[in-house]
Short mmCIF file of C-alpha atoms and ligand atoms in Angstrom, two decimals:
data_model
loop_
_atom_site.label_atom_id
_atom_site.label_comp_id
_atom_site.label_asym_id
_atom_site.label_seq_id
_atom_site.Cartn_x
_atom_site.Cartn_y
_atom_site.Cartn_z
CA UNK F 1 -96.32 -11.98 -29.09
CA UNK F 2 -97.16 -10.05 -31.78
CA UNK F 3 -98.19 -6.48 -30.79
CA UNK F 4 -100.39 -4.10 -33.24
CA UNK F 5 -101.78 -1.24 -33.43
CA UNK F 6 -104.70 -0.18 -36.04
CA UNK F 7 -106.16 2.52 -37.32
CA UNK F 8 -109.65 1.14 -36.60
CA UNK F 9 -112.68 0.76 -33.69
CA UNK F 10 -112.49 -1.92 -31.55
CA UNK F 11 -115.73 -3.02 -33.64
CA UNK F 12 -114.09 -3.54 -36.65
CA UNK F 13 -111.25 -5.54 -35.75
CA UNK F 14 -111.69 -8.81 -36.52
CA UNK F 15 -109.49 -10.92 -33.38
CA UNK F 16 -110.87 -14.77 -31.91
CA UNK F 17 -111.28 -12.76 -28.31
CA UNK F 18 -111.85 -9.72 -26.55
CA UNK F 19 -110.28 -8.02 -23.92
CA UNK F 20 -112.32 -5.81 -21.50
CA UNK F 21 -110.86 -4.31 -17.76
CA UNK F 22 -113.86 -3.75 -15.87
CA UNK F 23 -114.37 -2.00 -12.86
CA UNK F 24 -116.65 -2.44 -10.18
CA UNK F 25 -118.82 0.77 -11.23
CA UNK F 26 -118.84 -0.07 -14.56
CA UNK F 27 -119.84 -3.44 -13.59
CA UNK F 28 -123.14 -2.40 -12.96
CA UNK F 29 -124.39 -1.27 -15.98
CA UNK F 30 -122.14 -4.21 -17.68
CA UNK F 31 -124.98 -6.25 -21.23
CA UNK F 32 -123.42 -9.05 -19.55
CA UNK F 33 -123.98 -8.10 -16.25
CA UNK F 34 -126.05 -10.66 -14.77
CA UNK F 35 -123.86 -13.91 -16.58
CA UNK F 36 -120.67 -12.74 -15.30
CA UNK F 37 -122.26 -12.23 -11.78
CA UNK F 38 -123.20 -15.96 -11.86
CA UNK F 39 -120.14 -16.41 -12.48
CA UNK F 40 -118.53 -14.73 -9.15
CA UNK F 41 -117.32 -11.96 -10.91
CA UNK F 42 -117.14 -8.85 -8.99
CA UNK F 43 -114.60 -7.03 -10.53
CA UNK F 44 -111.75 -7.56 -7.86
CA UNK F 45 -107.87 -6.57 -8.93
CA UNK F 46 -107.01 -9.12 -11.59
CA UNK F 47 -109.73 -11.03 -11.62
CA UNK F 48 -110.60 -12.87 -14.63
CA UNK F 49 -113.46 -14.55 -16.45
CA UNK F 50 -113.51 -15.95 -19.74
CA UNK F 51 -117.16 -15.77 -20.71
CA UNK F 52 -116.08 -18.05 -24.25
CA UNK F 53 -119.24 -17.60 -25.71
CA UNK F 54 -119.26 -14.86 -26.71
CA UNK F 55 -115.76 -14.02 -27.14
CA UNK F 56 -114.76 -11.84 -24.16
CA UNK F 57 -112.24 -12.33 -21.57
CA UNK F 58 -113.26 -9.56 -18.64
CA UNK F 59 -110.78 -8.49 -16.13
CA UNK F 60 -111.21 -7.27 -12.86
CA UNK F 61 -109.51 -3.83 -12.20
CA UNK F 62 -109.38 -1.81 -8.57
CA UNK F 63 -111.26 1.57 -8.77
CA UNK F 64 -108.21 3.48 -8.18
CA UNK F 65 -107.41 2.61 -11.85
CA UNK F 66 -103.22 3.24 -11.43
CA UNK F 67 -100.91 2.93 -14.31
CA UNK F 68 -99.04 -0.25 -11.76
CA UNK F 69 -101.82 -1.79 -11.30
CA UNK F 70 -102.93 -2.10 -15.94
CA UNK F 71 -100.14 -3.02 -15.94
CA UNK F 72 -100.83 -6.18 -13.54
CA UNK F 73 -103.83 -6.78 -14.76
CA UNK F 74 -102.87 -6.56 -18.82
CA UNK F 75 -100.05 -9.02 -17.42
CA UNK F 76 -102.43 -11.60 -15.76
CA UNK F 77 -105.02 -11.43 -18.85
CA UNK F 78 -102.54 -11.99 -21.22
CA UNK F 79 -101.79 -15.43 -19.43
CA UNK F 80 -105.14 -16.64 -19.10
CA UNK F 81 -105.53 -15.89 -23.07
CA UNK F 82 -102.61 -17.40 -23.56
CA UNK F 83 -103.98 -21.16 -22.30
CA UNK F 84 -106.65 -20.80 -24.51
CA UNK F 85 -106.59 -21.99 -27.57
CA UNK F 86 -107.64 -18.90 -29.75
CA UNK F 87 -104.71 -17.32 -32.11
CA UNK F 88 -105.38 -13.76 -31.21
CA UNK F 89 -106.71 -11.17 -28.77
CA UNK F 90 -108.10 -7.33 -29.39
CA UNK F 91 -108.56 -4.64 -27.52
CA UNK F 92 -108.63 -0.63 -27.16
CA UNK F 93 -106.82 1.79 -26.01
CA UNK F 94 -108.03 3.11 -22.66
CA UNK F 95 -106.41 7.14 -23.44
CA UNK F 96 -102.61 7.40 -24.42
CA UNK F 97 -100.61 7.83 -21.71
CA UNK F 98 -102.22 4.00 -20.10
CA UNK F 99 -101.35 2.85 -23.12
CA UNK F 100 -97.35 2.05 -22.82
CA UNK F 101 -98.36 -0.18 -19.79
CA UNK F 102 -100.76 -1.85 -21.35
CA UNK F 103 -98.16 -3.09 -24.29
CA UNK F 104 -95.99 -3.85 -21.15
CA UNK F 105 -98.26 -5.46 -19.71
CA UNK F 106 -98.42 -7.59 -23.16
CA UNK F 107 -94.83 -8.33 -23.79
CA UNK F 108 -94.04 -8.83 -19.74
CA UNK F 109 -96.77 -10.51 -18.69
CA UNK F 110 -96.20 -13.48 -21.64
CA UNK F 111 -92.62 -13.73 -21.15
CA UNK F 112 -91.83 -17.53 -20.96
CA UNK F 113 -88.26 -19.00 -20.99
CA UNK F 114 -88.43 -22.80 -21.72
CA UNK F 115 -85.10 -23.19 -22.93
CA UNK F 116 -83.86 -26.18 -20.61
CA UNK F 117 -87.91 -28.19 -21.58
CA UNK F 118 -87.40 -30.86 -23.14
CA UNK F 119 -91.00 -30.05 -24.39
CA UNK F 120 -91.89 -26.59 -24.47
CA UNK F 121 -95.47 -26.11 -25.13
CA UNK F 122 -96.03 -22.86 -27.15
CA UNK F 123 -99.33 -20.62 -26.89
CA UNK F 124 -101.69 -20.90 -29.60
CA UNK F 125 -102.23 -17.31 -29.14
CA UNK F 126 -99.54 -14.82 -30.86
CA UNK F 127 -101.20 -11.42 -31.73
CA UNK F 128 -102.63 -9.07 -29.46
CA UNK F 129 -104.42 -5.81 -31.56
CA UNK F 130 -104.77 -2.58 -30.22
CA UNK F 131 -107.68 0.32 -31.28
CA UNK F 132 -106.69 3.05 -31.59
CA UNK F 133 -109.91 3.74 -29.72
CA UNK F 134 -110.20 4.65 -26.20
CA UNK F 135 -112.78 2.68 -23.67
CA UNK F 136 -114.99 5.19 -23.98
CA UNK F 137 -115.37 5.64 -27.77
CA UNK F 138 -112.94 8.67 -28.15
CA UNK F 139 -110.38 8.04 -30.82
CA UNK F 140 -106.25 8.91 -29.81
CA UNK F 141 -103.20 10.26 -32.38
CA UNK F 142 -102.59 7.97 -34.38
CA UNK F 143 -98.60 8.74 -34.53
CA UNK F 144 -98.84 9.93 -30.99
CA UNK F 145 -99.86 6.07 -30.88
CA UNK F 146 -97.33 4.65 -33.18
CA UNK F 147 -94.63 5.93 -31.06
CA UNK F 148 -95.31 4.94 -28.38
CA UNK F 149 -95.61 1.12 -29.24
CA UNK F 150 -92.20 1.84 -30.82
CA UNK F 151 -90.58 2.74 -28.01
CA UNK F 152 -92.46 0.78 -26.01
CA UNK F 153 -91.85 -2.03 -27.10
CA UNK F 154 -88.01 -1.78 -27.33
CA UNK F 155 -87.39 -1.10 -23.71
CA UNK F 156 -89.97 -3.93 -23.38
CA UNK F 157 -87.90 -6.78 -25.80
CA UNK F 158 -84.75 -5.45 -23.99
CA UNK F 159 -85.67 -6.71 -20.40
CA UNK F 160 -87.03 -9.79 -22.27
CA UNK F 161 -83.78 -9.57 -23.82
CA UNK F 162 -82.12 -9.29 -20.38
CA UNK F 163 -84.45 -12.00 -18.30
CA UNK F 164 -82.97 -14.69 -20.71
CA UNK F 165 -79.41 -14.31 -20.59
CA UNK F 166 -80.48 -13.97 -16.27
CA UNK F 167 -82.08 -17.88 -17.07
CA UNK F 168 -79.42 -19.73 -18.63
CA UNK F 169 -77.20 -21.80 -16.53
CA UNK F 170 -73.63 -21.58 -14.98
CA UNK F 171 -72.51 -23.82 -17.59
CA UNK F 172 -73.97 -22.16 -19.71
CA UNK F 173 -73.73 -17.91 -19.43
CA UNK F 174 -69.68 -18.60 -18.14
CA UNK F 175 -68.00 -15.04 -18.46
CA UNK F 176 -66.56 -16.09 -22.18
CA UNK F 177 -70.08 -16.62 -23.00
CA UNK F 178 -71.21 -13.68 -21.84
CA UNK F 179 -68.29 -11.71 -23.92
CA UNK F 180 -69.44 -13.66 -27.33
CA UNK F 181 -72.90 -12.48 -26.47
CA UNK F 182 -71.70 -9.34 -26.14
CA UNK F 183 -69.95 -9.11 -29.11
CA UNK F 184 -72.72 -10.23 -31.07
CA UNK F 185 -75.29 -7.84 -29.45
CA UNK F 186 -72.30 -5.63 -31.07
CA UNK F 187 -72.51 -6.54 -34.46
CA UNK F 188 -76.08 -7.15 -34.68
CA UNK F 189 -76.81 -2.71 -32.87
CA UNK F 190 -73.79 -1.77 -34.34
CA UNK F 191 -71.69 -1.42 -31.16
CA UNK F 192 -68.43 -0.93 -30.62
CA UNK F 193 -67.13 -3.96 -28.79
CA UNK F 194 -63.69 -4.51 -26.33
CA UNK F 195 -63.11 -7.71 -24.66
CA UNK F 196 -60.47 -8.27 -22.06
CA UNK F 197 -59.42 -11.79 -21.62
CA UNK F 198 -57.23 -12.42 -18.52
CA UNK F 199 -54.14 -11.19 -20.16
CA UNK F 200 -55.88 -7.78 -20.87
CA UNK F 201 -57.04 -8.03 -17.21
CA UNK F 202 -53.18 -8.37 -16.04
CA UNK F 203 -51.77 -5.38 -17.68
CA UNK F 204 -54.40 -3.25 -16.39
CA UNK F 205 -53.18 -3.94 -13.45
CA UNK F 206 -57.31 -5.04 -12.08
CA UNK F 207 -55.83 -7.79 -9.28
CA UNK F 208 -59.35 -7.46 -7.28
CA UNK F 209 -61.35 -8.67 -10.02
CA UNK F 210 -59.00 -10.87 -11.53
CA UNK F 211 -58.65 -12.87 -7.43
CA UNK F 212 -62.44 -12.77 -7.26
CA UNK F 213 -62.03 -14.90 -9.96
CA UNK F 214 -59.14 -17.03 -9.38
CA UNK F 215 -61.01 -20.10 -8.16
CA UNK F 216 -62.85 -20.63 -11.20
CA UNK F 217 -62.10 -22.95 -14.27
CA UNK F 218 -63.48 -20.01 -16.81
CA UNK F 219 -61.84 -17.29 -16.61
CA UNK F 220 -63.29 -13.29 -16.55
CA UNK F 221 -63.48 -10.87 -19.29
CA UNK F 222 -63.93 -7.39 -18.76
CA UNK F 223 -67.02 -5.77 -21.12
CA UNK F 224 -66.97 -2.58 -22.62
CA UNK F 225 -70.08 -1.83 -25.36
CA UNK F 226 -69.65 1.11 -27.64
CA UNK F 227 -72.35 2.97 -29.05
CA UNK F 228 -72.02 6.42 -29.91
CA UNK F 229 -74.28 8.48 -32.09
CA UNK F 230 -72.69 12.37 -33.68
CA UNK F 231 -73.03 15.18 -31.48
CA UNK F 232 -74.67 13.11 -28.76
CA UNK F 233 -75.84 15.16 -26.02
CA UNK F 234 -74.96 13.40 -22.61
CA UNK F 235 -71.98 10.96 -22.07
CA UNK F 236 -74.21 8.56 -19.93
CA UNK F 237 -71.13 5.28 -18.14
CA UNK F 238 -73.10 2.12 -17.43
CA UNK F 239 -71.28 -0.69 -15.13
CA UNK F 240 -72.86 -3.85 -13.51
CA UNK F 241 -72.24 -6.82 -12.08
CA UNK F 242 -71.27 -10.08 -13.84
CA UNK F 243 -71.11 -12.30 -11.97
CA UNK F 244 -71.80 -15.87 -13.71
CA UNK F 245 -72.04 -17.69 -10.33
CA UNK F 246 -71.35 -16.92 -6.90
CA UNK F 247 -70.71 -19.79 -4.72
CA UNK F 248 -68.94 -17.70 -2.24
CA UNK F 249 -65.46 -18.39 -2.84
CA UNK F 250 -63.69 -20.43 0.56
CA UNK F 251 -66.31 -18.12 2.34
CA UNK F 252 -68.52 -20.71 0.78
CA UNK F 253 -72.36 -19.73 1.13
CA UNK F 254 -74.96 -22.37 2.48
CA UNK F 255 -76.24 -25.50 0.18
CA UNK F 256 -79.87 -23.09 0.56
CA UNK F 257 -78.24 -19.60 -0.38
CA UNK F 258 -76.21 -21.28 -2.99
CA UNK F 259 -79.35 -22.38 -5.20
CA UNK F 260 -80.37 -19.40 -7.51
CA UNK F 261 -77.13 -17.60 -7.58
CA UNK F 262 -76.55 -17.97 -11.67
CA UNK F 263 -78.28 -14.99 -10.67
CA UNK F 264 -74.99 -12.80 -9.55
CA UNK F 265 -75.12 -12.11 -13.54
CA UNK F 266 -78.21 -9.20 -13.50
CA UNK F 267 -75.81 -5.88 -13.09
CA UNK F 268 -74.57 -7.11 -15.78
CA UNK F 269 -77.01 -8.54 -17.92
CA UNK F 270 -79.13 -5.11 -17.30
CA UNK F 271 -76.54 -2.73 -19.05
CA UNK F 272 -76.19 -4.76 -22.26
CA UNK F 273 -80.20 -4.90 -22.42
CA UNK F 274 -79.17 -0.72 -21.62
CA UNK F 275 -77.48 -0.42 -24.15
CA UNK F 276 -78.79 -2.35 -26.72
CA UNK F 277 -82.49 -0.88 -25.97
CA UNK F 278 -80.71 2.61 -26.15
CA UNK F 279 -78.99 2.27 -30.22
CA UNK F 280 -82.92 0.78 -30.85
CA UNK F 281 -84.22 4.45 -29.70
CA UNK F 282 -81.29 6.37 -30.93
CA UNK F 283 -81.62 7.89 -28.22
CA UNK F 284 -78.77 11.07 -29.11
CA UNK F 285 -76.06 9.57 -26.38
CA UNK F 286 -73.66 7.95 -26.46
CA UNK F 287 -73.64 5.04 -24.24
CA UNK F 288 -70.60 2.82 -22.14
CA UNK F 289 -71.99 -0.22 -21.04
CA UNK F 290 -68.87 -2.42 -18.86
CA UNK F 291 -69.61 -5.88 -17.12
CA UNK F 292 -67.02 -7.68 -14.66
CA UNK F 293 -67.56 -11.12 -15.97
CA UNK F 294 -66.73 -13.76 -13.52
CA UNK F 295 -67.50 -16.85 -11.60
CA UNK F 296 -66.61 -17.19 -8.59
CA UNK F 297 -65.54 -20.38 -6.94
CA UNK F 298 -63.62 -22.59 -5.11
CA UNK F 299 -60.40 -24.48 -5.92
CA UNK F 300 -56.79 -24.85 -4.48
CA UNK F 301 -56.00 -21.79 -6.18
CA UNK F 302 -58.95 -19.44 -5.31
CA UNK F 303 -58.65 -16.07 -3.28
CA UNK F 304 -59.18 -16.12 0.58
CA UNK F 305 -60.34 -14.22 3.45
CA UNK F 306 -57.00 -12.88 4.65
CA UNK F 307 -55.71 -11.71 1.11
CA UNK F 308 -54.34 -8.03 0.69
CA UNK F 309 -55.93 -7.68 -2.91
CA UNK F 310 -54.09 -4.42 -4.60
CA UNK F 311 -57.68 -2.19 -7.08
CA UNK F 312 -57.12 -1.16 -10.60
CA UNK F 313 -56.61 3.20 -8.79
CA UNK F 314 -54.21 1.79 -6.56
CA UNK F 315 -56.11 1.09 -2.73
CA UNK F 316 -55.41 -1.74 -1.34
CA UNK F 317 -58.52 -4.23 -0.11
CA UNK F 318 -58.05 -6.54 2.37
CA UNK F 319 -60.58 -9.79 2.12
CA UNK F 320 -62.06 -11.13 4.85
CA UNK F 321 -64.88 -12.44 3.18
CA UNK F 322 -64.78 -14.15 -0.37
CA UNK F 323 -68.58 -14.34 -0.95
CA UNK F 324 -68.47 -10.22 -0.31
CA UNK F 325 -66.75 -10.02 -3.71
CA UNK F 326 -69.30 -8.47 -5.67
CA UNK F 327 -67.46 -4.84 -4.59
CA UNK F 328 -64.09 -6.43 -5.48
CA UNK F 329 -65.19 -6.98 -9.09
CA UNK F 330 -66.43 -3.91 -9.27
CA UNK F 331 -63.89 -1.57 -7.80
CA UNK F 332 -61.72 -2.70 -11.32
CA UNK F 333 -64.49 -1.94 -13.69
CA UNK F 334 -65.20 1.16 -12.08
CA UNK F 335 -61.50 2.34 -11.94
CA UNK F 336 -61.26 1.68 -15.28
CA UNK F 337 -64.35 2.95 -16.81
CA UNK F 338 -64.09 6.34 -15.38
CA UNK F 339 -60.45 5.77 -16.50
CA UNK F 340 -61.61 5.02 -20.78
CA UNK F 341 -64.69 7.31 -20.41
CA UNK F 342 -65.86 11.30 -19.62
CA UNK F 343 -68.96 10.73 -18.63
CA UNK F 344 -72.02 13.18 -17.18
CA UNK F 345 -72.97 9.93 -15.22
CA UNK F 346 -72.11 6.35 -14.27
CA UNK F 347 -74.26 4.05 -13.01
CA UNK F 348 -73.31 0.80 -11.85
CA UNK F 349 -76.62 -1.73 -11.19
CA UNK F 350 -75.42 -4.94 -8.62
CA UNK F 351 -76.84 -8.05 -6.97
CA UNK F 352 -74.49 -6.76 -4.52
CA UNK F 353 -76.21 -7.72 -1.01
CA UNK F 354 -78.90 -10.15 1.16
CA UNK F 355 -78.86 -6.68 3.24
CA UNK F 356 -80.68 -4.27 0.32
CA UNK F 357 -83.81 -7.53 0.56
CA UNK F 358 -83.83 -6.69 4.06
CA UNK F 359 -83.52 -3.06 4.26
CA UNK F 360 -85.77 -3.04 1.85
CA UNK F 361 -87.92 -5.97 0.17
CA UNK F 362 -87.05 -8.28 -2.24
CA UNK F 363 -89.18 -6.04 -4.71
CA UNK F 364 -86.90 -3.16 -4.86
CA UNK F 365 -83.66 -1.43 -6.08
CA UNK F 366 -81.61 -0.05 -3.24
CA UNK F 367 -80.78 3.43 -5.00
CA UNK F 368 -76.85 5.25 -3.36
CA UNK F 369 -74.48 7.66 -3.69
CA UNK F 370 -74.35 11.10 -3.07
CA UNK F 371 -76.22 13.48 -5.08
CA UNK F 372 -79.70 13.55 -3.87
CA UNK F 373 -81.38 15.29 -6.69
CA UNK F 374 -79.73 12.97 -8.65
CA UNK F 375 -81.07 9.89 -6.53
CA UNK F 376 -84.50 11.48 -6.04
CA UNK F 377 -85.37 11.94 -9.79
CA UNK F 378 -84.10 8.00 -10.16
CA UNK F 379 -86.76 7.59 -7.64
CA UNK F 380 -89.51 9.53 -9.38
CA UNK F 381 -88.22 7.35 -13.00
CA UNK F 382 -88.41 3.92 -11.63
CA UNK F 383 -92.47 5.05 -10.03
CA UNK F 384 -93.41 6.68 -13.54
CA UNK F 385 -91.15 3.42 -15.23
CA UNK F 386 -93.24 0.19 -13.09
CA UNK F 387 -89.86 -0.40 -10.94
CA UNK F 388 -89.70 0.21 -7.15
CA UNK F 389 -86.80 2.01 -5.74
CA UNK F 390 -85.49 2.80 -2.39
CA UNK F 391 -83.13 5.55 -1.15
CA UNK F 392 -80.91 4.21 1.62
CA UNK F 393 -78.88 6.61 3.22
CA UNK F 394 -74.73 7.43 3.77
CA UNK F 395 -73.46 8.62 7.14
CA UNK F 396 -69.68 9.20 8.51
CA UNK F 397 -70.86 6.08 11.08
CA UNK F 398 -71.08 3.45 8.80
CA UNK F 399 -68.23 4.70 6.02
CA UNK F 400 -65.88 3.61 9.78
CA UNK F 401 -67.32 0.42 9.60
CA UNK F 402 -64.82 -0.74 6.64
CA UNK F 403 -61.89 0.55 7.98
CA UNK F 404 -59.11 -1.62 8.43
CA UNK F 405 -55.79 -2.03 10.57
CA UNK F 406 -53.68 -4.15 7.45
CA UNK F 407 -54.80 -2.70 4.66
CA UNK F 408 -56.82 0.86 3.36
CA UNK F 409 -60.19 -0.67 3.52
CA UNK F 410 -61.91 -3.92 4.06
CA UNK F 411 -64.18 -5.91 2.06
CA UNK F 412 -66.79 -6.19 4.36
CA UNK F 413 -68.44 -4.43 7.74
CA UNK F 414 -66.98 -5.25 11.18
CA UNK F 415 -70.75 -4.75 12.17
CA UNK F 416 -74.22 -6.91 11.42
CA UNK F 417 -75.90 -4.12 9.77
CA UNK F 418 -76.69 -1.23 7.01
CA UNK F 419 -74.43 -4.27 4.88
CA UNK F 420 -76.09 -2.70 1.54
CA UNK F 421 -74.57 1.06 2.44
CA UNK F 422 -71.55 -0.08 3.99
CA UNK F 423 -70.77 -2.62 0.52
CA UNK F 424 -71.93 0.96 -1.87
CA UNK F 425 -69.96 2.76 1.05
CA UNK F 426 -66.70 0.08 -0.11
CA UNK F 427 -67.73 1.05 -3.48
CA UNK F 428 -67.34 5.38 -3.07
CA UNK F 429 -63.72 4.60 -2.68
CA UNK F 430 -63.02 3.41 -6.29
CA UNK F 431 -65.20 7.16 -7.45
CA UNK F 432 -62.52 9.45 -8.31
CA UNK F 433 -63.47 13.02 -6.46
CA UNK F 434 -64.78 14.89 -9.44
CA UNK F 435 -67.09 12.08 -10.26
CA UNK F 436 -69.03 11.39 -6.45
CA UNK F 437 -71.69 13.42 -7.78
CA UNK F 438 -72.26 12.24 -11.17
CA UNK F 439 -72.75 8.31 -9.58
CA UNK F 440 -75.77 6.49 -8.39
CA UNK F 441 -75.23 3.04 -7.23
CA UNK F 442 -78.01 0.57 -7.60
CA UNK F 443 -78.39 -2.72 -5.57
CA UNK F 444 -80.94 -5.11 -6.92
CA UNK F 445 -80.29 -7.96 -4.93
CA UNK F 446 -83.40 -8.36 -4.23
CA UNK F 447 -85.49 -7.19 -7.54
CA UNK F 448 -83.48 -8.59 -10.10
CA UNK F 449 -85.27 -12.03 -9.97
CA UNK F 450 -87.61 -13.57 -8.22
CA UNK F 451 -88.94 -17.34 -8.08
CA UNK F 452 -92.40 -16.73 -7.34
CA UNK F 453 -94.68 -14.76 -9.60
CA UNK F 454 -95.53 -10.84 -8.61
CA UNK F 455 -96.68 -7.56 -11.04
CA UNK F 456 -95.89 -8.51 -14.31
CA UNK F 457 -92.84 -11.54 -13.57
CA UNK F 458 -92.64 -14.65 -13.47
CA UNK F 459 -90.25 -17.35 -11.81
CA UNK F 460 -87.12 -15.88 -13.06
CA UNK F 461 -85.33 -12.44 -13.82
CA UNK F 462 -86.75 -9.97 -14.03
CA UNK F 463 -84.78 -7.11 -16.34
CA UNK F 464 -84.34 -4.75 -13.68
CA UNK F 465 -83.15 -1.61 -13.97
CA UNK F 466 -83.95 -1.85 -17.59
CA UNK F 467 -87.53 0.20 -17.44
CA UNK F 468 -86.01 2.69 -14.81
CA UNK F 469 -83.14 3.57 -16.71
CA UNK F 470 -84.12 4.23 -19.86
CA UNK F 471 -86.83 6.09 -18.79
CA UNK F 472 -85.02 8.00 -17.05
CA UNK F 473 -82.56 8.54 -20.01
CA UNK F 474 -85.20 10.27 -21.69
CA UNK F 475 -86.47 12.01 -19.19
CA UNK F 476 -83.56 13.76 -18.41
CA UNK F 477 -80.90 13.22 -21.95
CA UNK F 478 -83.00 14.94 -24.59
N1 BES S 1 -74.34 -11.84 -4.37
C1 BES S 1 -74.18 -11.58 -2.89
C2 BES S 1 -75.39 -11.07 -2.34
C3 BES S 1 -76.79 -11.29 -3.13
C4 BES S 1 -77.80 -12.60 -1.98
C5 BES S 1 -77.60 -11.12 -4.15
C6 BES S 1 -78.92 -12.76 -2.04
C7 BES S 1 -79.69 -11.68 -4.59
C8 BES S 1 -79.86 -12.83 -3.18
C9 BES S 1 -73.22 -11.51 -2.99
O1 BES S 1 -71.88 -11.76 -4.07
C10 BES S 1 -72.67 -11.23 -1.32
O2 BES S 1 -72.67 -12.77 -1.10
N2 BES S 1 -73.17 -10.36 -0.95
C11 BES S 1 -72.67 -11.46 0.65
C12 BES S 1 -72.11 -9.92 1.64
C13 BES S 1 -71.42 -10.46 2.97
C14 BES S 1 -70.53 -10.80 2.69
C15 BES S 1 -70.60 -8.69 3.32
C16 BES S 1 -73.76 -11.03 1.50
O3 BES S 1 -74.87 -10.58 1.33
O4 BES S 1 -74.84 -11.97 2.57
ZN1 ZN S 2 -71.00 -13.54 -3.30
ZN1 ZN S 3 -72.16 -12.24 -5.43
#
């Protein structure tokens, strides 16, 4: 979708269709009030009414008028507009602050993934034009609007880039293909790119990650992308779980739980999208994105429950469940990242536990770590970026649940509750002492993928983490 901003009042812009948001109060004074009420339109949130004879699409909006409601309403309206035969749509600003969420609604709401359809159905609508004018007739500063437009487009498009990667099948997006994709991103965005293959991983003593990948026909890759502007204000490390498929390994998942497990690479895809957006925004921060790209499969050579693995930082891990593989991969990637980059902050993103969904529901990212202020700042960044985040607190008793009688630590908890937190506490074993307060772990198991549309998301990957993190970086690393 082409999103444009014109320095003209709405009336002077020519487009096939005009989109208008209307509250129930505004409906009382609407010029087409009669027509709309005959059509049963009550201006309920996201209720749509198309007056084709007037080339007008009216979308109801709740009285509360929050950013979230506008973003979601725009996504709903754009989907409807795409189902008609119009080629262009226009809309006025609804204030500078609201401009961002409307653009997000357009770009994220119009997203379609049709790579696997033999007959894709592209929509006729290709252009959305915003006027500089507010809906009350006052106008906004054009330069300020243009800045918002450019920044928002970069971030929203990076989110769609992540969705595209996540939505690819395990046979198309293998660890090797993830590395090829990262390399292409490095070329287009002028990033440094280092890839470790099995030999490189062995040389680095990353035996936890290697073990997880051992049963697969597609060998693992470690991806390191770096964006290095001159005189950066901060150095940030991003780490992503990139399980291109998680069958559970020998602790095999049930048939129904295995479906959707192509999304287990969403954390890795998210950090690639983040560094893409960061480099395009030319932010004044040095950023390193690390992805542990691995496939968790069964075979005669697969790693087993009862194995003891030695991670890169020297700690030994008793494996009691091969389906708790993400934390094993992250243990090594976190170790590698800390050894190679001394960063001001270390953030990791992983579809780590089903327990996170049990705790917070399927829409919310779990936020964990030792630094309370830092975690709070992410809850805020998430809220203003339109991502739900919830904090899950550590405590010393939960930490005891991953003790091992045999090795230094066990990869699963001895009790069935609090699994998202015990997984994070497992990762804590691989965070260096001086990094503890700089680290935040994001469990995106619920938020990264959906099988039913909600908010600005359709079936498939959501791009969870990108908007929240970019929002945080732009606020905290200026
Ligand atoms: N990738 C899964 C977690 C997951 C589950 C993500 C559902 C998205 C949706 C992870 O590797 C896993 O299997 N975790 C296990 C951990 C358990 C064996 C301790 C889980 O959540 O059941
Ligand atoms: Zn698993
Ligand atoms: Zn997994």
